[in-house]
Coordinates of C-alpha atoms in Angstrom, one line a residue:
Chain K
M1 CA -3.9 -221.6 101.8
M2 CA -1.8 -218.4 102.5
A3 CA 0.8 -219.4 99.8
W4 CA -1.9 -220.0 97.3
R5 CA -3.2 -216.7 97.9
Q6 CA 0.1 -215.2 97.6
R7 CA 0.6 -216.9 94.4
W8 CA -2.8 -215.8 92.9
D9 CA -2.0 -212.1 93.7
R10 CA 1.2 -212.4 91.9
I11 CA -0.4 -214.1 88.8
L12 CA -3.7 -211.9 88.6
P13 CA -1.9 -208.8 87.2
H14 CA -0.2 -210.8 84.7
L15 CA -3.6 -212.1 83.6
V16 CA -5.1 -208.6 83.3
I17 CA -2.1 -206.9 81.7
W18 CA -1.2 -209.3 79.0
P19 CA -4.4 -209.9 77.2
P20 CA -5.1 -206.5 76.1
L21 CA -1.4 -205.8 75.3
L22 CA -1.2 -208.9 73.3
V23 CA -4.3 -208.5 71.4
S24 CA -3.4 -205.0 70.4
C25 CA 0.0 -206.1 69.3
A26 CA -1.3 -209.1 67.5
Y27 CA -3.8 -207.3 65.8
V28 CA -1.4 -204.9 64.2
L29 CA 1.0 -207.4 63.2
V30 CA -1.2 -210.5 62.1
F31 CA -3.7 -208.2 60.2
S32 CA -0.8 -206.5 58.3
V33 CA 0.9 -209.9 57.4
W34 CA -2.6 -211.3 56.5
T35 CA -3.4 -208.6 54.0
T36 CA 0.2 -208.7 52.7
W37 CA -0.3 -212.6 52.2
V38 CA -3.5 -212.2 50.5
S39 CA -2.0 -209.7 48.0
F40 CA 0.3 -212.5 46.9
T41 CA -2.6 -214.9 46.1
R42 CA -5.1 -215.6 43.6
S43 CA -7.9 -214.4 45.8
T44 CA -10.9 -213.1 44.0
L45 CA -14.6 -212.8 45.6
L46 CA -13.2 -215.1 48.5
P47 CA -9.9 -215.7 50.0
D48 CA -8.0 -218.4 48.1
Y49 CA -4.5 -218.9 49.5
S50 CA -2.8 -220.3 46.3
W51 CA 0.3 -218.4 45.4
A52 CA 0.1 -215.9 42.7
G53 CA 3.5 -214.3 43.0
V54 CA 3.8 -210.6 42.2
R55 CA 1.0 -210.7 39.6
N56 CA -1.6 -208.7 41.6
Y57 CA 1.0 -205.9 42.0
T58 CA 2.0 -205.8 38.3
A59 CA -1.8 -205.8 37.4
M60 CA -2.5 -203.0 39.8
L61 CA 0.6 -200.9 38.5
A62 CA -0.5 -201.1 35.0
S63 CA -4.0 -200.5 35.7
R64 CA -5.5 -197.2 34.5
N65 CA -7.4 -196.9 37.9
W66 CA -4.3 -197.0 40.0
Q67 CA -2.3 -194.8 37.9
I68 CA -5.0 -192.0 37.8
A69 CA -5.4 -192.5 41.6
F70 CA -1.8 -192.2 42.4
T71 CA -1.3 -189.2 40.1
N72 CA -4.4 -187.4 42.0
L73 CA -2.7 -188.3 45.2
F74 CA 0.2 -186.4 44.2
I75 CA -1.9 -183.4 43.1
Y76 CA -4.1 -183.5 46.0
G77 CA -1.6 -184.3 48.7
A78 CA 0.8 -181.4 47.6
C79 CA -1.9 -178.8 47.3
F80 CA -3.7 -179.9 50.4
V81 CA -0.7 -179.9 52.6
V82 CA 1.0 -176.7 51.2
L83 CA -2.5 -174.8 51.6
A84 CA -3.5 -176.5 55.0
M85 CA -0.1 -175.4 56.4
A86 CA 0.1 -171.8 54.9
V87 CA -3.4 -171.0 56.2
G88 CA -3.0 -172.8 59.4
L89 CA 0.3 -170.8 60.0
L90 CA -1.1 -167.5 58.9
L91 CA -4.1 -168.0 61.4
A92 CA -1.9 -168.9 64.1
V93 CA 0.4 -165.9 63.6
L94 CA -2.8 -163.6 63.4
I95 CA -4.2 -165.2 66.5
D96 CA -1.0 -164.7 68.4
Q97 CA -1.1 -160.8 67.9
R98 CA -2.9 -160.4 71.4
I99 CA -6.3 -160.0 69.7
R100 CA -9.6 -159.8 71.2
G101 CA -12.0 -162.7 71.0
E102 CA -9.3 -165.3 70.7
N103 CA -11.3 -168.1 72.0
L104 CA -14.1 -167.3 69.6
F105 CA -11.8 -167.2 66.6
R106 CA -10.1 -170.5 67.7
T107 CA -13.2 -172.2 68.1
I108 CA -14.5 -171.2 64.7
F109 CA -11.2 -172.3 63.0
L110 CA -10.9 -175.7 64.7
Y111 CA -14.5 -176.8 64.6
P112 CA -14.4 -178.7 61.4
I113 CA -12.1 -181.2 62.9
A114 CA -15.2 -182.4 64.9
V115 CA -17.2 -182.7 61.8
S116 CA -17.2 -186.0 59.9
F117 CA -15.8 -186.2 56.4
V118 CA -19.0 -187.5 55.2
V119 CA -20.7 -184.5 56.4
T120 CA -18.0 -182.2 55.1
G121 CA -18.1 -183.9 51.6
T122 CA -21.8 -183.6 51.4
V123 CA -22.2 -179.9 52.5
W124 CA -19.3 -178.9 50.0
G125 CA -20.8 -181.1 47.5
W126 CA -23.9 -178.8 47.4
L127 CA -21.7 -175.7 47.4
F128 CA -19.7 -176.8 44.4
N129 CA -22.8 -178.2 42.5
P130 CA -23.3 -175.6 39.7
S131 CA -27.2 -176.1 39.6
I132 CA -27.7 -175.5 43.5
G133 CA -24.4 -173.9 44.8
V134 CA -22.1 -170.9 44.3
Q135 CA -22.6 -170.8 40.6
K136 CA -26.4 -170.6 41.0
L137 CA -26.0 -167.9 43.7
V138 CA -23.9 -165.7 41.3
H139 CA -26.2 -166.3 38.4
D140 CA -29.2 -165.3 40.6
L141 CA -27.4 -162.1 41.4
G142 CA -27.2 -161.3 37.8
W143 CA -23.7 -162.3 36.6
T144 CA -25.1 -165.0 34.1
S145 CA -21.8 -165.9 32.4
F146 CA -20.0 -166.8 36.0
R147 CA -18.8 -170.4 35.8
F148 CA -17.8 -172.5 38.9
D149 CA -18.3 -176.1 37.8
W150 CA -15.3 -177.9 39.0
V151 CA -17.0 -180.8 40.4
I152 CA -18.3 -181.7 37.0
D153 CA -15.1 -180.8 35.2
R154 CA -12.5 -183.6 34.7
N155 CA -9.6 -181.3 35.1
M156 CA -10.8 -179.4 38.1
A157 CA -12.8 -182.2 40.3
I158 CA -9.8 -183.0 42.4
Y159 CA -9.4 -179.4 43.5
T160 CA -12.8 -179.6 45.0
I161 CA -11.4 -182.2 47.3
V162 CA -8.5 -180.0 48.2
V163 CA -10.7 -177.1 49.1
A164 CA -12.9 -179.3 51.4
A165 CA -10.0 -180.9 52.9
V166 CA -8.2 -177.6 53.5
W167 CA -11.4 -176.4 55.3
H168 CA -11.5 -179.4 57.4
G169 CA -7.6 -179.7 58.2
S170 CA -6.2 -176.3 58.4
G171 CA -7.6 -175.5 61.7
F172 CA -5.7 -178.6 63.1
A173 CA -2.4 -177.1 61.7
M174 CA -3.5 -173.7 63.3
A175 CA -3.8 -175.3 66.7
L176 CA -0.5 -177.1 66.4
F177 CA 1.4 -174.0 65.2
L178 CA -0.2 -171.8 67.8
A179 CA 0.9 -174.2 70.6
G180 CA 4.3 -173.8 69.2
L181 CA 4.4 -170.3 68.9
R182 CA 3.2 -170.0 72.7
S183 CA 6.0 -172.4 73.6
V184 CA 8.8 -169.9 72.1
D185 CA 11.0 -168.6 75.0
A186 CA 9.7 -165.0 75.8
D187 CA 13.0 -164.0 76.7
L188 CA 14.5 -164.7 73.4
V189 CA 11.8 -162.5 71.7
K190 CA 12.4 -159.8 74.2
A191 CA 16.2 -159.9 73.6
A192 CA 15.6 -159.6 69.9
Q193 CA 13.3 -156.6 70.5
I194 CA 15.9 -155.0 72.6
D195 CA 18.4 -155.5 69.7
G196 CA 16.0 -153.5 67.6
A197 CA 14.4 -156.2 65.5
G198 CA 11.1 -155.5 63.9
A199 CA 8.1 -157.9 64.0
W200 CA 8.7 -159.3 60.6
R201 CA 12.4 -160.0 61.6
I202 CA 11.4 -161.6 65.0
Y203 CA 9.1 -164.0 63.3
T204 CA 11.4 -165.0 60.5
R205 CA 14.6 -165.1 62.5
V206 CA 13.7 -166.0 66.0
V207 CA 10.3 -167.7 66.2
L208 CA 9.8 -169.8 63.0
P209 CA 13.2 -171.5 63.3
T210 CA 12.5 -172.5 67.0
I211 CA 9.2 -174.2 66.0
G212 CA 10.9 -176.1 63.2
P213 CA 10.2 -179.5 64.7
I214 CA 6.5 -178.5 64.8
F215 CA 6.6 -177.8 61.0
V216 CA 7.7 -181.3 60.5
A217 CA 5.2 -182.8 62.8
V218 CA 2.5 -180.9 61.0
L219 CA 3.8 -181.8 57.7
V220 CA 3.8 -185.5 58.5
M221 CA 0.3 -185.6 60.1
L222 CA -1.2 -183.7 57.2
L223 CA 0.6 -186.1 54.6
Q224 CA -0.6 -189.1 56.4
F225 CA -4.3 -187.6 56.3
A226 CA -3.9 -187.1 52.7
I227 CA -2.9 -190.7 52.0
K228 CA -5.7 -192.0 54.0
T229 CA -8.3 -190.0 52.4
Y230 CA -11.3 -191.9 51.6
D231 CA -14.7 -190.9 53.0
L232 CA -14.4 -187.1 52.0
V233 CA -14.1 -188.2 48.3
V234 CA -16.9 -190.8 48.4
A235 CA -19.2 -188.0 49.9
L236 CA -18.2 -185.1 47.7
T237 CA -17.5 -186.6 44.1
A238 CA -17.7 -190.4 44.6
G239 CA -14.3 -190.2 42.7
G240 CA -16.0 -188.8 39.5
P241 CA -16.6 -187.6 36.9
G242 CA -15.3 -190.9 35.6
L243 CA -12.2 -191.6 37.7
A244 CA -11.2 -187.9 37.7
S245 CA -11.0 -187.4 41.4
T246 CA -10.4 -191.0 42.7
L247 CA -7.6 -191.9 45.1
P248 CA -5.7 -195.1 46.1
A249 CA -8.1 -195.7 49.1
L250 CA -11.1 -195.7 46.8
V251 CA -9.4 -198.0 44.3
V252 CA -8.8 -200.4 47.3
Y253 CA -12.4 -200.5 48.3
D254 CA -13.5 -200.8 44.6
F255 CA -11.3 -203.8 44.0
M256 CA -11.9 -205.6 47.2
F257 CA -15.7 -205.3 47.5
Q258 CA -17.2 -204.0 44.1
R259 CA -15.1 -206.1 41.6
G260 CA -14.5 -208.9 43.9
E261 CA -10.8 -208.9 43.3
L262 CA -9.5 -209.3 46.9
G263 CA -5.9 -210.2 45.9
R264 CA -5.6 -206.8 43.8
G265 CA -7.4 -204.7 46.3
A266 CA -4.9 -206.3 48.9
A267 CA -1.9 -205.4 46.6
A268 CA -3.3 -201.9 46.3
A269 CA -3.7 -201.5 50.1
V270 CA -0.2 -202.8 50.7
M271 CA 1.0 -200.2 48.3
L272 CA -0.9 -197.7 50.1
L273 CA 0.9 -198.7 53.4
G274 CA 4.1 -198.4 51.3
S275 CA 3.5 -194.7 50.5
L276 CA 2.5 -194.1 54.2
T277 CA 5.9 -195.7 55.2
V278 CA 7.9 -193.6 53.0
V279 CA 6.5 -190.6 55.0
L280 CA 6.7 -192.2 58.4
I281 CA 10.1 -193.7 58.5
P282 CA 12.2 -190.6 57.7
Y283 CA 9.9 -188.9 60.3
A284 CA 10.8 -191.6 63.0
G285 CA 14.5 -191.1 61.9
F286 CA 14.0 -187.4 62.5
R287 CA 12.5 -187.9 65.7
A288 CA 15.2 -190.2 67.0
W289 CA 18.0 -187.9 65.7
Q290 CA 16.2 -184.9 67.7
N291 CA 15.9 -186.9 70.8
R292 CA 19.4 -187.9 70.7
R293 CA 20.5 -184.3 69.9
G294 CA 18.3 -183.1 73.0
A295 CA 19.9 -185.7 75.1
A296 CA 23.4 -184.6 74.1
R297 CA 22.8 -181.1 74.8
V298 CA 21.4 -181.9 78.3
Chain V
M1 CA -0.2 -144.5 65.5
S2 CA -2.4 -144.4 62.5
E3 CA -0.1 -147.2 60.9
R4 CA -0.7 -149.3 64.0
L5 CA -4.4 -148.8 63.8
L6 CA -4.3 -149.8 60.1
A7 CA -2.3 -153.0 61.0
R8 CA -4.9 -153.9 63.6
A9 CA -7.7 -153.4 61.2
A10 CA -5.8 -155.6 58.9
I11 CA -5.5 -158.5 61.4
Y12 CA -9.1 -158.2 62.3
G13 CA -10.3 -158.0 58.7
A14 CA -8.3 -161.1 57.7
L15 CA -9.4 -163.0 60.8
T16 CA -13.2 -162.2 60.0
L17 CA -12.8 -163.4 56.4
F18 CA -11.3 -166.7 57.3
A19 CA -14.3 -167.1 60.0
A20 CA -16.7 -166.6 57.3
F21 CA -14.9 -169.2 55.1
Y22 CA -15.0 -171.6 58.0
L23 CA -18.7 -170.9 59.0
V24 CA -20.4 -171.0 55.4
P25 CA -20.9 -174.7 55.4
L26 CA -22.4 -174.6 58.9
A27 CA -24.6 -171.7 58.2
V28 CA -25.8 -173.3 54.8
V29 CA -26.7 -176.4 56.6
M30 CA -28.6 -174.5 59.5
L31 CA -30.5 -172.2 57.3
N32 CA -31.5 -174.9 54.8
S33 CA -32.8 -177.3 57.5
V34 CA -35.5 -174.7 58.0
R35 CA -36.2 -174.0 54.4
S36 CA -38.4 -175.9 51.8
T37 CA -36.9 -177.9 49.1
E38 CA -38.9 -175.8 46.6
D39 CA -37.5 -172.7 48.2
I40 CA -33.9 -174.0 47.7
N41 CA -34.5 -175.2 44.1
H42 CA -35.7 -171.9 43.1
S43 CA -32.7 -170.1 44.2
S44 CA -29.7 -171.8 45.5
V45 CA -28.4 -173.7 48.8
I46 CA -26.9 -170.2 49.9
G47 CA -29.7 -168.1 51.1
L48 CA -32.1 -167.1 53.8
P49 CA -35.4 -168.8 54.3
S50 CA -38.4 -167.1 52.7
V51 CA -40.5 -169.1 54.8
Y52 CA -39.4 -171.0 57.9
V53 CA -40.2 -174.9 57.7
W54 CA -39.7 -176.5 61.1
G55 CA -41.2 -179.7 59.9
N56 CA -38.0 -180.8 58.1
F57 CA -36.5 -182.1 61.4
A58 CA -39.4 -184.4 62.5
H59 CA -40.0 -185.7 58.9
T60 CA -36.3 -186.4 58.5
W61 CA -35.9 -187.8 62.0
S62 CA -38.9 -190.4 61.9
S63 CA -40.3 -190.8 58.4
Y64 CA -37.9 -189.7 55.6
C65 CA -37.2 -192.7 53.2
I66 CA -33.5 -193.8 53.1
A67 CA -33.0 -196.6 50.4
E68 CA -36.5 -197.9 50.6
H69 CA -36.9 -197.8 54.5
C70 CA -39.2 -194.9 55.6
T71 CA -37.9 -194.7 59.1
G72 CA -36.1 -191.4 59.0
I73 CA -32.5 -191.3 60.4
Q74 CA -33.8 -192.2 63.9
P75 CA -32.7 -195.8 63.7
Y76 CA -29.3 -195.1 62.1
F77 CA -28.8 -192.5 64.9
W78 CA -29.5 -195.1 67.6
N79 CA -27.2 -197.6 65.9
S80 CA -24.2 -195.0 66.0
L81 CA -24.9 -194.4 69.8
R82 CA -25.3 -198.0 70.4
M83 CA -21.9 -198.5 68.6
V84 CA -19.9 -195.3 70.1
I85 CA -20.9 -195.7 73.8
P86 CA -19.5 -199.3 74.4
A87 CA -16.7 -198.9 72.0
T88 CA -15.5 -195.7 73.8
V89 CA -15.9 -196.9 77.3
I90 CA -14.2 -200.2 76.7
S91 CA -11.4 -198.8 74.5
T92 CA -10.7 -196.1 77.0
L93 CA -10.5 -198.5 80.0
L94 CA -8.3 -201.0 78.2
G95 CA -6.1 -198.2 77.0
A96 CA -5.7 -196.9 80.5
L97 CA -4.7 -200.3 81.8
N98 CA -2.4 -200.8 78.8
G99 CA -0.8 -197.4 79.4
Y100 CA -0.6 -198.0 83.2
S101 CA 1.4 -201.3 82.7
L102 CA 3.6 -199.9 80.0
A103 CA 4.5 -196.8 81.6
L104 CA 4.7 -197.8 85.2
W105 CA 5.3 -201.6 85.3
R106 CA 8.5 -201.8 83.0
F107 CA 9.1 -205.1 81.7
R108 CA 11.6 -206.4 79.2
G109 CA 10.6 -205.5 75.5
D110 CA 8.0 -202.9 76.9
T111 CA 9.1 -200.3 74.3
L112 CA 8.9 -202.8 71.5
V113 CA 5.3 -203.6 72.6
F114 CA 4.5 -199.9 72.8
G115 CA 6.1 -199.3 69.3
I116 CA 3.9 -202.0 67.7
I117 CA 0.7 -200.7 69.4
T118 CA 1.7 -197.2 68.2
L119 CA 1.9 -198.5 64.6
G120 CA -1.7 -199.4 64.8
V121 CA -2.6 -195.7 64.8
F122 CA -1.0 -195.2 61.4
L123 CA -1.9 -198.5 59.9
P124 CA -4.5 -197.6 57.1
E125 CA -8.0 -199.1 57.5
Q126 CA -7.6 -200.5 54.1
M127 CA -5.0 -203.0 55.3
K128 CA -7.4 -204.3 57.8
L129 CA -10.7 -204.5 55.8
V130 CA -10.1 -208.3 54.6
P131 CA -8.9 -209.8 57.8
W132 CA -11.8 -208.1 59.7
A133 CA -14.3 -209.4 57.0
I134 CA -13.1 -212.8 57.7
V135 CA -12.9 -212.5 61.5
L136 CA -16.5 -211.0 61.5
R137 CA -17.8 -213.8 59.3
D138 CA -16.2 -216.5 61.5
L139 CA -17.6 -214.9 64.7
G140 CA -21.1 -214.4 63.2
L141 CA -20.8 -210.8 63.8
F142 CA -21.2 -209.5 60.3
N143 CA -23.9 -206.9 59.9
T144 CA -24.1 -206.5 63.7
I145 CA -23.7 -203.6 66.0
S146 CA -21.5 -205.7 68.2
G147 CA -19.2 -206.4 65.3
L148 CA -18.7 -202.7 64.9
V149 CA -17.9 -202.2 68.5
L150 CA -15.5 -205.1 68.4
I151 CA -13.6 -203.4 65.5
H152 CA -13.7 -200.0 67.1
V153 CA -12.5 -201.3 70.8
I154 CA -9.7 -203.2 69.0
Q155 CA -8.5 -200.5 66.7
G156 CA -9.1 -197.9 69.4
I157 CA -6.7 -199.5 71.9
S158 CA -3.8 -198.3 69.7
F159 CA -5.0 -194.7 70.3
T160 CA -6.0 -195.0 73.9
T161 CA -2.8 -196.7 74.9
L162 CA -0.8 -194.0 73.1
F163 CA -2.6 -191.3 74.9
C164 CA -2.8 -192.9 78.5
R165 CA 0.9 -194.3 78.3
N166 CA 2.4 -190.8 77.4
Y167 CA 0.4 -189.3 80.3
Y168 CA 1.2 -192.0 82.9
V169 CA 5.0 -191.8 82.1
S170 CA 5.1 -188.4 83.9
I171 CA 3.9 -189.8 87.3
P172 CA 6.9 -189.6 89.5
A173 CA 8.3 -193.0 90.0
D174 CA 9.0 -192.2 93.7
L175 CA 5.1 -191.9 94.4
L176 CA 4.9 -195.7 93.1
K177 CA 8.1 -196.8 95.0
A178 CA 6.5 -195.4 98.3
A179 CA 3.3 -197.2 97.4
R180 CA 5.0 -200.5 96.8
I181 CA 6.9 -200.3 100.0
D182 CA 3.7 -199.9 101.9
G183 CA 2.7 -203.1 100.3
A184 CA 0.3 -201.7 97.6
G185 CA 0.0 -204.0 94.6
F186 CA -0.8 -203.8 90.9
F187 CA -4.5 -203.0 91.4
R188 CA -4.2 -201.0 94.5
I189 CA -1.6 -198.7 92.9
F190 CA -4.0 -198.3 89.9
W191 CA -7.1 -197.4 91.9
R192 CA -5.7 -195.6 94.6
I193 CA -3.0 -193.5 92.8
V194 CA -3.0 -193.6 89.0
L195 CA -6.9 -193.6 88.5
P196 CA -7.3 -190.5 90.8
L197 CA -4.6 -188.6 88.7
S198 CA -6.3 -189.7 85.5
P199 CA -9.4 -187.6 84.8
P200 CA -7.5 -185.1 82.6
I201 CA -6.2 -187.7 80.1
L202 CA -9.4 -189.8 80.4
I203 CA -11.6 -186.8 79.3
V204 CA -9.3 -186.3 76.4
T205 CA -9.3 -189.9 75.4
V206 CA -13.1 -190.4 75.6
I207 CA -13.6 -187.2 73.7
W208 CA -11.3 -188.3 70.8
Q209 CA -12.7 -191.9 70.8
F210 CA -16.3 -190.7 70.7
T211 CA -15.6 -188.3 67.9
G212 CA -13.6 -190.7 65.8
I213 CA -15.9 -193.6 66.3
W214 CA -19.1 -191.5 65.5
N215 CA -17.6 -190.1 62.4
E216 CA -16.2 -193.2 61.1
F217 CA -17.5 -194.5 57.8
L218 CA -15.6 -197.1 56.0
Y219 CA -16.1 -200.0 58.4
G220 CA -19.6 -198.9 59.0
V221 CA -20.4 -199.1 55.1
T222 CA -18.4 -202.3 54.6
F223 CA -19.5 -204.5 57.5
S224 CA -23.2 -203.5 57.9
T225 CA -26.1 -203.1 55.5
G226 CA -29.6 -201.8 55.5
E227 CA -31.0 -200.9 58.8
N228 CA -28.1 -201.9 60.8
Q229 CA -25.7 -199.2 59.4
P230 CA -24.4 -196.3 61.5
V231 CA -25.5 -192.7 60.7
T232 CA -22.7 -191.8 58.6
A233 CA -23.3 -194.7 56.2
A234 CA -27.0 -193.7 56.1
L235 CA -26.2 -190.1 55.2
I236 CA -24.4 -191.4 52.0
A237 CA -27.0 -193.8 51.1
L238 CA -29.5 -190.8 51.6
S239 CA -27.7 -188.3 49.3
A240 CA -26.8 -191.3 46.8
Q241 CA -30.6 -192.0 46.2
I242 CA -31.3 -191.6 42.4
S243 CA -34.9 -192.5 42.6
Q244 CA -36.0 -189.3 43.8
A245 CA -34.8 -185.6 43.3
P246 CA -32.7 -184.5 46.1
Q247 CA -34.7 -182.8 49.0
Y248 CA -32.2 -180.2 50.2
G249 CA -34.2 -179.1 53.1
Q250 CA -34.7 -182.6 54.6
Q251 CA -31.0 -183.5 53.7
S252 CA -29.9 -180.5 55.6
A253 CA -31.7 -181.4 58.6
A254 CA -30.3 -185.0 58.6
V255 CA -26.8 -183.6 58.2
L256 CA -27.3 -181.3 61.1
M257 CA -28.5 -184.0 63.4
A258 CA -25.8 -186.6 62.4
A259 CA -23.1 -183.8 63.1
A260 CA -24.8 -182.6 66.4
P261 CA -23.3 -185.0 68.7
T262 CA -19.7 -184.5 68.0
L263 CA -20.2 -180.6 67.5
L264 CA -21.7 -180.4 71.0
V265 CA -18.9 -182.5 72.4
Y266 CA -16.4 -180.1 70.7
L267 CA -18.2 -177.0 71.9
F268 CA -18.2 -178.0 75.5
G269 CA -14.9 -179.9 75.5
G270 CA -13.0 -177.8 73.1
R271 CA -10.4 -177.3 75.7
Y272 CA -9.5 -181.0 76.0
F273 CA -9.7 -181.4 72.1
V274 CA -6.9 -179.0 71.6
R275 CA -5.0 -180.7 74.6
G276 CA -5.3 -184.2 72.8
L277 CA -4.1 -182.6 69.6
T278 CA -1.1 -180.9 70.9
S279 CA 0.0 -183.6 73.3
G280 CA 1.3 -185.7 70.6
A281 CA 3.1 -183.4 68.4
V282 CA 4.5 -180.4 70.5
K283 CA 6.3 -182.5 73.0

């Protein structure tokens, strides 16, 4: 009896530990392999596991939707990341000047992160809408030749996504930069001040170099936001006008569930994952290198 | 001295301008939610109410028509709540358990297991749509709230395990060694030592899970239809209606109500929000 009890006590933790661990591991691996497998099959409306080789990939790469979406991703990704980082860093530096009402400003700059992309896209959609938004306001004020119709302009629609995304994500960059600025060694700054360095010099020569790793972290986080962007576009422009503001994540959904081309949609999803990996693998390498360097120094 | 004053003025000026930029959408939604649609159509969405219309909220909540269902956003709001509460609680508990065993009961291959689970944080939703569609169909959970709960629990474990494991790693090993010498087992140590130390990380995890799941759209719109959709999907359905002219007053009320839960969580738990944000990247 006693022995049975002891054995049970030893087994029970394993019964509790392993299922959630295994489920969460298996979910990541099995689902990735599954979608990758589907991308090499003839699946259309329903999964059909007969081999199709790389046909889905070549078809997707040649399709106009994918080419436009990927070009858009480059424009949107570059603009969004640069602007969000610039605004985030500027705000962090401003807030770091021992200002009054720091908490209030921080709360205001960061609240968009609690707002869904659906809400963000919907409201910015109204502001960009020429017949009801900013353009209408300016017209009513008397400047009737004013034009602000990006959202219906093929060449400019993608930039409406950039503005809304910067509104949503720059507070996030600010919070990380601010945490970095606050972690800079105060003695280092004091020493520079004693040496007679001005505020600008202290920032560019002492503070910013020490928060270099945070720059990289923010860059990577924002890039992966950009690559995954989906609901913001659906709510703001639905990818339009035409395909002018579509992104890869929208193309995946379009092929999978609207055209009933599961195989091609899966191929697009795998390529989406591929572009994410291009960002994440160098970052993982950078982190490993940093850790090794840190360990060597200690 | 005056140069210094000028610099201060410039700093506050810039901060105020940016604050205005961030507040415009919120102000627009709040003001429009008490304006009539005619009022908005006559001027623009940016403006003060000429007459205050408080009825927008009640109408949008319980009788506004969304895709032919004249039930308001109320049922969709409850759907989101019925999805977010169990999904948040279960995924947080499992994450705490996972984090505990990964951080404090090291076993062979634990870093590999942790690495794979962390990959789940980065895996785009698009990679999981087809598998989930098939799994939900086979389990008979298509177009149910339980199906969405299942998705968010499984997918949430990646986040919660990451948060909890990184927090538990800093619990001193001596504390556990002492407990083990005293004869405490796996569960006793969890209940008596680890859980009492956990409130900070559990609050962070709950806040992030709640916000993420409440705001999620893609799974909601893909795996549920009609009256089973969460509120984010209903908002899109509402603003995409082509059968009638957009009713900006009512839509603003709907947007405000759909955004309220996560905004309130942010206002009251902002501190923890930032902690969750910075814990990953700064360390």
